[in-house]
């Protein structure tokens, strides 16, 4: 009888020890999730604009991954107004470089993605311009995915500069409802780049503007 009581006590103590260890280690139970979170923050903080590229090709599978990441962006009312024109031919890349001074890096890029918005796939009235926010979110997703994939990329603005919009629309034969918002030039970096620390606590306000 005494042996049975002793055994029960021992088992109870062991059970309590197991429960304690599980509770105390709960924050660390999923190291994969923690590692992923750390990697995500690192990609955000180390991403920077890359304007010089090597001649290494960017394969179609990688481009597909970037586009999937872009389409995972948030979108007002789930309208998903984003549309993409992927440019890989030298003629069009040179056209971009030759016609837009801030986009000369397109001549070295392996790929350029023209981030467009379909104004028939957005809200009517005052909410019409939400497409700009949606496509901007998709653009940032694409930039982060490129950086995480070892690529370099730079966001070059098109919209709302009417001359740029008209030239891109004409060259790409875009229908009237498709507006080019940005050109993202992509390639493997030709050199290392150093991200800028843009943190400024003076830009942050809590609860009201003070």
PDB file of C-alpha atoms in Angstrom:
ATOM      1  CA  UNK A   1       0.000   0.000   0.000  1.00  0.00           C
ATOM      2  CA  UNK A   2       2.791   2.372   0.959  1.00  0.00           C
ATOM      3  CA  UNK A   3       4.580   1.567  -2.268  1.00  0.00           C
ATOM      4  CA  UNK A   4       1.417   2.364  -4.251  1.00  0.00           C
ATOM      5  CA  UNK A   5       0.981   5.706  -2.479  1.00  0.00           C
ATOM      6  CA  UNK A   6       4.630   6.527  -3.079  1.00  0.00           C
ATOM      7  CA  UNK A   7       4.298   5.653  -6.761  1.00  0.00           C
ATOM      8  CA  UNK A   8       1.184   7.800  -7.163  1.00  0.00           C
ATOM      9  CA  UNK A   9       2.930  10.734  -5.479  1.00  0.00           C
ATOM     10  CA  UNK A  10       5.942  10.310  -7.741  1.00  0.00           C
ATOM     11  CA  UNK A  11       3.781  10.207 -10.873  1.00  0.00           C
ATOM     12  CA  UNK A  12       1.852  13.303  -9.766  1.00  0.00           C
ATOM     13  CA  UNK A  13       5.091  15.187  -9.180  1.00  0.00           C
ATOM     14  CA  UNK A  14       6.369  14.148 -12.598  1.00  0.00           C
ATOM     15  CA  UNK A  15       3.130  15.305 -14.227  1.00  0.00           C
ATOM     16  CA  UNK A  16       3.318  18.682 -12.497  1.00  0.00           C
ATOM     17  CA  UNK A  17       6.918  19.058 -13.666  1.00  0.00           C
ATOM     18  CA  UNK A  18       5.906  18.348 -17.269  1.00  0.00           C
ATOM     19  CA  UNK A  19       3.037  20.872 -17.107  1.00  0.00           C
ATOM     20  CA  UNK A  20       5.310  23.501 -15.562  1.00  0.00           C
ATOM     21  CA  UNK A  21       7.948  23.025 -18.234  1.00  0.00           C
ATOM     22  CA  UNK A  22       5.373  23.300 -21.026  1.00  0.00           C
ATOM     23  CA  UNK A  23       3.856  26.485 -19.592  1.00  0.00           C
ATOM     24  CA  UNK A  24       7.214  28.114 -18.909  1.00  0.00           C
ATOM     25  CA  UNK A  25       8.439  27.319 -22.400  1.00  0.00           C
ATOM     26  CA  UNK A  26       5.224  28.333 -24.235  1.00  0.00           C
ATOM     27  CA  UNK A  27       6.662  31.514 -25.840  1.00  0.00           C
ATOM     28  CA  UNK A  28       9.435  29.434 -27.396  1.00  0.00           C
ATOM     29  CA  UNK A  29       7.300  26.495 -28.497  1.00  0.00           C
ATOM     30  CA  UNK A  30       7.332  27.557 -32.143  1.00  0.00           C
ATOM     31  CA  UNK A  31      10.904  28.522 -33.056  1.00  0.00           C
ATOM     32  CA  UNK A  32      10.030  28.331 -36.761  1.00  0.00           C
ATOM     33  CA  UNK A  33       7.407  31.067 -36.375  1.00  0.00           C
ATOM     34  CA  UNK A  34       9.843  33.210 -34.393  1.00  0.00           C
ATOM     35  CA  UNK A  35      12.530  32.690 -37.011  1.00  0.00           C
ATOM     36  CA  UNK A  36      10.113  33.623 -39.800  1.00  0.00           C
ATOM     37  CA  UNK A  37       9.037  36.777 -37.973  1.00  0.00           C
ATOM     38  CA  UNK A  38      12.658  37.791 -37.453  1.00  0.00           C
ATOM     39  CA  UNK A  39      13.464  37.175 -41.116  1.00  0.00           C
ATOM     40  CA  UNK A  40      10.447  39.224 -42.223  1.00  0.00           C
ATOM     41  CA  UNK A  41      11.423  42.209 -40.087  1.00  0.00           C
ATOM     42  CA  UNK A  42      15.008  41.888 -41.290  1.00  0.00           C
ATOM     43  CA  UNK A  43      13.894  41.943 -44.930  1.00  0.00           C
ATOM     44  CA  UNK A  44      11.819  45.060 -44.314  1.00  0.00           C
ATOM     45  CA  UNK A  45      14.622  46.887 -42.490  1.00  0.00           C
ATOM     46  CA  UNK A  46      17.375  45.961 -44.955  1.00  0.00           C
ATOM     47  CA  UNK A  47      15.500  46.522 -48.206  1.00  0.00           C
ATOM     48  CA  UNK A  48      16.828  49.431 -50.223  1.00  0.00           C
ATOM     49  CA  UNK A  49      16.597  50.747 -53.771  1.00  0.00           C
ATOM     50  CA  UNK A  50      19.020  48.968 -56.104  1.00  0.00           C
ATOM     51  CA  UNK A  51      19.854  50.673 -59.390  1.00  0.00           C
ATOM     52  CA  UNK A  52      22.781  48.647 -60.748  1.00  0.00           C
ATOM     53  CA  UNK A  53      22.443  45.038 -61.817  1.00  0.00           C
ATOM     54  CA  UNK A  54      24.592  42.145 -62.971  1.00  0.00           C
ATOM     55  CA  UNK A  55      23.906  40.260 -66.196  1.00  0.00           C
ATOM     56  CA  UNK A  56      22.590  37.223 -64.309  1.00  0.00           C
ATOM     57  CA  UNK A  57      19.180  36.196 -65.624  1.00  0.00           C
ATOM     58  CA  UNK A  58      16.056  36.223 -63.473  1.00  0.00           C
ATOM     59  CA  UNK A  59      14.152  33.023 -64.170  1.00  0.00           C
ATOM     60  CA  UNK A  60      10.417  32.896 -64.837  1.00  0.00           C
ATOM     61  CA  UNK A  61       9.679  30.950 -61.651  1.00  0.00           C
ATOM     62  CA  UNK A  62      11.189  33.747 -59.569  1.00  0.00           C
ATOM     63  CA  UNK A  63       9.166  36.353 -61.459  1.00  0.00           C
ATOM     64  CA  UNK A  64       6.031  34.296 -60.811  1.00  0.00           C
ATOM     65  CA  UNK A  65       6.838  34.254 -57.087  1.00  0.00           C
ATOM     66  CA  UNK A  66       7.220  38.039 -57.061  1.00  0.00           C
ATOM     67  CA  UNK A  67       3.859  38.506 -58.777  1.00  0.00           C
ATOM     68  CA  UNK A  68       2.158  36.128 -56.355  1.00  0.00           C
ATOM     69  CA  UNK A  69       3.595  38.136 -53.469  1.00  0.00           C
ATOM     70  CA  UNK A  70       2.345  41.354 -55.070  1.00  0.00           C
ATOM     71  CA  UNK A  71      -1.180  39.957 -55.379  1.00  0.00           C
ATOM     72  CA  UNK A  72      -1.159  38.986 -51.694  1.00  0.00           C
ATOM     73  CA  UNK A  73      -1.310  42.684 -50.773  1.00  0.00           C
ATOM     74  CA  UNK A  74      -4.257  44.230 -48.929  1.00  0.00           C
ATOM     75  CA  UNK A  75      -6.949  45.711 -51.152  1.00  0.00           C
ATOM     76  CA  UNK A  76      -9.909  47.967 -50.359  1.00  0.00           C
ATOM     77  CA  UNK A  77     -13.140  46.018 -50.618  1.00  0.00           C
ATOM     78  CA  UNK A  78     -11.198  43.119 -52.126  1.00  0.00           C
ATOM     79  CA  UNK A  79     -11.427  44.908 -55.486  1.00  0.00           C
ATOM     80  CA  UNK A  80      -7.931  43.783 -56.524  1.00  0.00           C
ATOM     81  CA  UNK A  81      -7.517  46.483 -59.202  1.00  0.00           C
ATOM     82  CA  UNK A  82      -3.848  45.665 -59.765  1.00  0.00           C
ATOM     83  CA  UNK A  83      -2.673  44.626 -63.201  1.00  0.00           C
ATOM     84  CA  UNK A  84       0.916  43.875 -64.254  1.00  0.00           C
ATOM     85  CA  UNK A  85       2.907  44.156 -67.452  1.00  0.00           C
ATOM     86  CA  UNK A  86       6.128  42.138 -67.213  1.00  0.00           C
ATOM     87  CA  UNK A  87       8.875  43.409 -69.507  1.00  0.00           C
ATOM     88  CA  UNK A  88      11.877  41.262 -70.386  1.00  0.00           C
ATOM     89  CA  UNK A  89      12.669  42.313 -73.953  1.00  0.00           C
ATOM     90  CA  UNK A  90      15.647  44.594 -74.496  1.00  0.00           C
ATOM     91  CA  UNK A  91      13.770  46.949 -76.817  1.00  0.00           C
ATOM     92  CA  UNK A  92      11.205  47.933 -74.204  1.00  0.00           C
ATOM     93  CA  UNK A  93      13.769  48.099 -71.398  1.00  0.00           C
ATOM     94  CA  UNK A  94      15.871  50.451 -73.509  1.00  0.00           C
ATOM     95  CA  UNK A  95      12.775  52.495 -74.364  1.00  0.00           C
ATOM     96  CA  UNK A  96      12.181  53.070 -70.671  1.00  0.00           C
ATOM     97  CA  UNK A  97      15.826  53.970 -70.056  1.00  0.00           C
ATOM     98  CA  UNK A  98      15.979  56.334 -73.040  1.00  0.00           C
ATOM     99  CA  UNK A  99      12.727  58.178 -72.366  1.00  0.00           C
ATOM    100  CA  UNK A 100      12.768  58.649 -68.613  1.00  0.00           C
ATOM    101  CA  UNK A 101      15.822  60.132 -66.939  1.00  0.00           C
ATOM    102  CA  UNK A 102      15.034  58.630 -63.536  1.00  0.00           C
ATOM    103  CA  UNK A 103      14.705  55.153 -65.045  1.00  0.00           C
ATOM    104  CA  UNK A 104      18.022  54.754 -66.848  1.00  0.00           C
ATOM    105  CA  UNK A 105      18.725  51.641 -64.793  1.00  0.00           C
ATOM    106  CA  UNK A 106      16.101  49.835 -66.887  1.00  0.00           C
ATOM    107  CA  UNK A 107      18.767  49.288 -69.541  1.00  0.00           C
ATOM    108  CA  UNK A 108      20.672  47.058 -67.086  1.00  0.00           C
ATOM    109  CA  UNK A 109      17.638  45.392 -65.521  1.00  0.00           C
ATOM    110  CA  UNK A 110      16.711  41.838 -66.406  1.00  0.00           C
ATOM    111  CA  UNK A 111      13.039  42.503 -65.760  1.00  0.00           C
ATOM    112  CA  UNK A 112      10.764  45.484 -65.324  1.00  0.00           C
ATOM    113  CA  UNK A 113       7.259  45.171 -63.957  1.00  0.00           C
ATOM    114  CA  UNK A 114       4.830  47.946 -64.800  1.00  0.00           C
ATOM    115  CA  UNK A 115       2.414  48.172 -61.887  1.00  0.00           C
ATOM    116  CA  UNK A 116      -0.970  49.213 -63.241  1.00  0.00           C
ATOM    117  CA  UNK A 117      -4.438  49.897 -61.922  1.00  0.00           C
ATOM    118  CA  UNK A 118      -7.732  49.008 -63.567  1.00  0.00           C
ATOM    119  CA  UNK A 119     -10.075  51.921 -62.850  1.00  0.00           C
ATOM    120  CA  UNK A 120     -13.088  49.763 -63.738  1.00  0.00           C
ATOM    121  CA  UNK A 121     -12.213  47.438 -60.852  1.00  0.00           C
ATOM    122  CA  UNK A 122     -12.401  49.991 -58.086  1.00  0.00           C
ATOM    123  CA  UNK A 123     -15.022  52.048 -56.273  1.00  0.00           C
ATOM    124  CA  UNK A 124     -17.120  54.788 -57.794  1.00  0.00           C
ATOM    125  CA  UNK A 125     -17.139  58.377 -56.574  1.00  0.00           C
ATOM    126  CA  UNK A 126     -14.626  59.511 -53.970  1.00  0.00           C
ATOM    127  CA  UNK A 127     -13.367  55.970 -53.457  1.00  0.00           C
ATOM    128  CA  UNK A 128     -12.190  55.710 -57.056  1.00  0.00           C
ATOM    129  CA  UNK A 129      -8.600  56.554 -56.156  1.00  0.00           C
ATOM    130  CA  UNK A 130      -8.317  53.646 -53.733  1.00  0.00           C
ATOM    131  CA  UNK A 131      -6.747  51.762 -56.636  1.00  0.00           C
ATOM    132  CA  UNK A 132      -3.588  53.819 -56.048  1.00  0.00           C
ATOM    133  CA  UNK A 133      -3.320  52.555 -52.467  1.00  0.00           C
ATOM    134  CA  UNK A 134      -3.972  48.983 -53.550  1.00  0.00           C
ATOM    135  CA  UNK A 135      -1.368  49.011 -56.314  1.00  0.00           C
ATOM    136  CA  UNK A 136       1.101  50.750 -53.994  1.00  0.00           C
ATOM    137  CA  UNK A 137       0.660  47.954 -51.445  1.00  0.00           C
ATOM    138  CA  UNK A 138       1.226  45.397 -54.210  1.00  0.00           C
ATOM    139  CA  UNK A 139       4.352  47.272 -55.274  1.00  0.00           C
ATOM    140  CA  UNK A 140       5.837  47.177 -51.785  1.00  0.00           C
ATOM    141  CA  UNK A 141       5.080  43.465 -51.521  1.00  0.00           C
ATOM    142  CA  UNK A 142       6.884  42.889 -54.804  1.00  0.00           C
ATOM    143  CA  UNK A 143       9.908  44.895 -53.623  1.00  0.00           C
ATOM    144  CA  UNK A 144      10.130  42.929 -50.378  1.00  0.00           C
ATOM    145  CA  UNK A 145       9.758  39.608 -52.182  1.00  0.00           C
ATOM    146  CA  UNK A 146      12.526  40.625 -54.581  1.00  0.00           C
ATOM    147  CA  UNK A 147      14.829  41.517 -51.692  1.00  0.00           C
ATOM    148  CA  UNK A 148      14.027  38.267 -49.875  1.00  0.00           C
ATOM    149  CA  UNK A 149      14.893  36.391 -53.085  1.00  0.00           C
ATOM    150  CA  UNK A 150      18.333  37.980 -53.317  1.00  0.00           C
ATOM    151  CA  UNK A 151      17.289  40.413 -56.037  1.00  0.00           C
ATOM    152  CA  UNK A 152      17.625  44.157 -56.169  1.00  0.00           C
ATOM    153  CA  UNK A 153      14.788  46.425 -57.274  1.00  0.00           C
ATOM    154  CA  UNK A 154      13.788  50.061 -57.450  1.00  0.00           C
ATOM    155  CA  UNK A 155      10.352  51.696 -57.528  1.00  0.00           C
ATOM    156  CA  UNK A 156      10.114  54.365 -60.246  1.00  0.00           C
ATOM    157  CA  UNK A 157       6.995  56.509 -60.246  1.00  0.00           C
ATOM    158  CA  UNK A 158       4.799  56.961 -63.309  1.00  0.00           C
ATOM    159  CA  UNK A 159       1.351  58.099 -62.131  1.00  0.00           C
ATOM    160  CA  UNK A 160       0.256  60.885 -61.637  1.00  0.00           C
ATOM    161  CA  UNK A 161       2.767  62.508 -64.046  1.00  0.00           C
ATOM    162  CA  UNK A 162       0.614  62.739 -67.183  1.00  0.00           C
ATOM    163  CA  UNK A 163       3.531  62.705 -69.649  1.00  0.00           C
ATOM    164  CA  UNK A 164       4.862  59.469 -68.151  1.00  0.00           C
ATOM    165  CA  UNK A 165       1.419  57.898 -68.088  1.00  0.00           C
ATOM    166  CA  UNK A 166       0.854  58.759 -71.748  1.00  0.00           C
ATOM    167  CA  UNK A 167       4.231  57.448 -72.936  1.00  0.00           C
ATOM    168  CA  UNK A 168       3.949  54.159 -71.067  1.00  0.00           C
ATOM    169  CA  UNK A 169       0.332  53.707 -72.119  1.00  0.00           C
ATOM    170  CA  UNK A 170       1.199  54.289 -75.766  1.00  0.00           C
ATOM    171  CA  UNK A 171       4.285  52.074 -75.829  1.00  0.00           C
ATOM    172  CA  UNK A 172       2.553  49.201 -74.031  1.00  0.00           C
ATOM    173  CA  UNK A 173      -0.761  49.606 -75.899  1.00  0.00           C
ATOM    174  CA  UNK A 174      -2.659  49.881 -72.625  1.00  0.00           C
ATOM    175  CA  UNK A 175      -6.455  50.221 -72.829  1.00  0.00           C
ATOM    176  CA  UNK A 176      -7.995  53.423 -71.471  1.00  0.00           C
ATOM    177  CA  UNK A 177      -9.079  51.805 -68.207  1.00  0.00           C
ATOM    178  CA  UNK A 178      -5.549  50.660 -67.326  1.00  0.00           C
ATOM    179  CA  UNK A 179      -3.307  53.276 -65.725  1.00  0.00           C
ATOM    180  CA  UNK A 180       0.430  52.629 -65.262  1.00  0.00           C
ATOM    181  CA  UNK A 181       1.344  53.651 -61.716  1.00  0.00           C
ATOM    182  CA  UNK A 182       4.959  52.568 -61.311  1.00  0.00           C
ATOM    183  CA  UNK A 183       7.833  50.820 -63.015  1.00  0.00           C
ATOM    184  CA  UNK A 184       9.806  48.378 -60.869  1.00  0.00           C
ATOM    185  CA  UNK A 185      13.215  47.539 -62.333  1.00  0.00           C
ATOM    186  CA  UNK A 186      14.593  44.211 -61.124  1.00  0.00           C
ATOM    187  CA  UNK A 187      17.868  42.317 -61.339  1.00  0.00           C
ATOM    188  CA  UNK A 188      20.592  40.735 -59.266  1.00  0.00           C
ATOM    189  CA  UNK A 189      22.612  43.504 -57.576  1.00  0.00           C
ATOM    190  CA  UNK A 190      25.934  44.371 -59.189  1.00  0.00           C
ATOM    191  CA  UNK A 191      27.275  45.590 -55.843  1.00  0.00           C
ATOM    192  CA  UNK A 192      26.376  45.621 -52.172  1.00  0.00           C
ATOM    193  CA  UNK A 193      24.015  48.330 -51.003  1.00  0.00           C
ATOM    194  CA  UNK A 194      23.564  49.877 -47.581  1.00  0.00           C
ATOM    195  CA  UNK A 195      20.023  50.596 -46.380  1.00  0.00           C
ATOM    196  CA  UNK A 196      19.248  53.975 -44.845  1.00  0.00           C
ATOM    197  CA  UNK A 197      18.013  54.237 -41.281  1.00  0.00           C
ATOM    198  CA  UNK A 198      14.829  56.273 -41.743  1.00  0.00           C
ATOM    199  CA  UNK A 199      13.539  55.980 -38.180  1.00  0.00           C
ATOM    200  CA  UNK A 200      12.579  59.351 -36.730  1.00  0.00           C
ATOM    201  CA  UNK A 201      10.536  59.411 -33.500  1.00  0.00           C
ATOM    202  CA  UNK A 202       9.500  63.014 -34.235  1.00  0.00           C
ATOM    203  CA  UNK A 203       7.274  61.676 -37.023  1.00  0.00           C
ATOM    204  CA  UNK A 204       5.224  59.637 -34.542  1.00  0.00           C
ATOM    205  CA  UNK A 205       2.191  60.960 -32.654  1.00  0.00           C
ATOM    206  CA  UNK A 206      -0.009  59.072 -30.215  1.00  0.00           C
ATOM    207  CA  UNK A 207      -3.772  59.561 -29.904  1.00  0.00           C
ATOM    208  CA  UNK A 208      -3.640  63.082 -31.381  1.00  0.00           C
ATOM    209  CA  UNK A 209      -1.245  65.463 -33.113  1.00  0.00           C
ATOM    210  CA  UNK A 210       0.782  67.129 -30.385  1.00  0.00           C
TER     211      UNK A 210
END
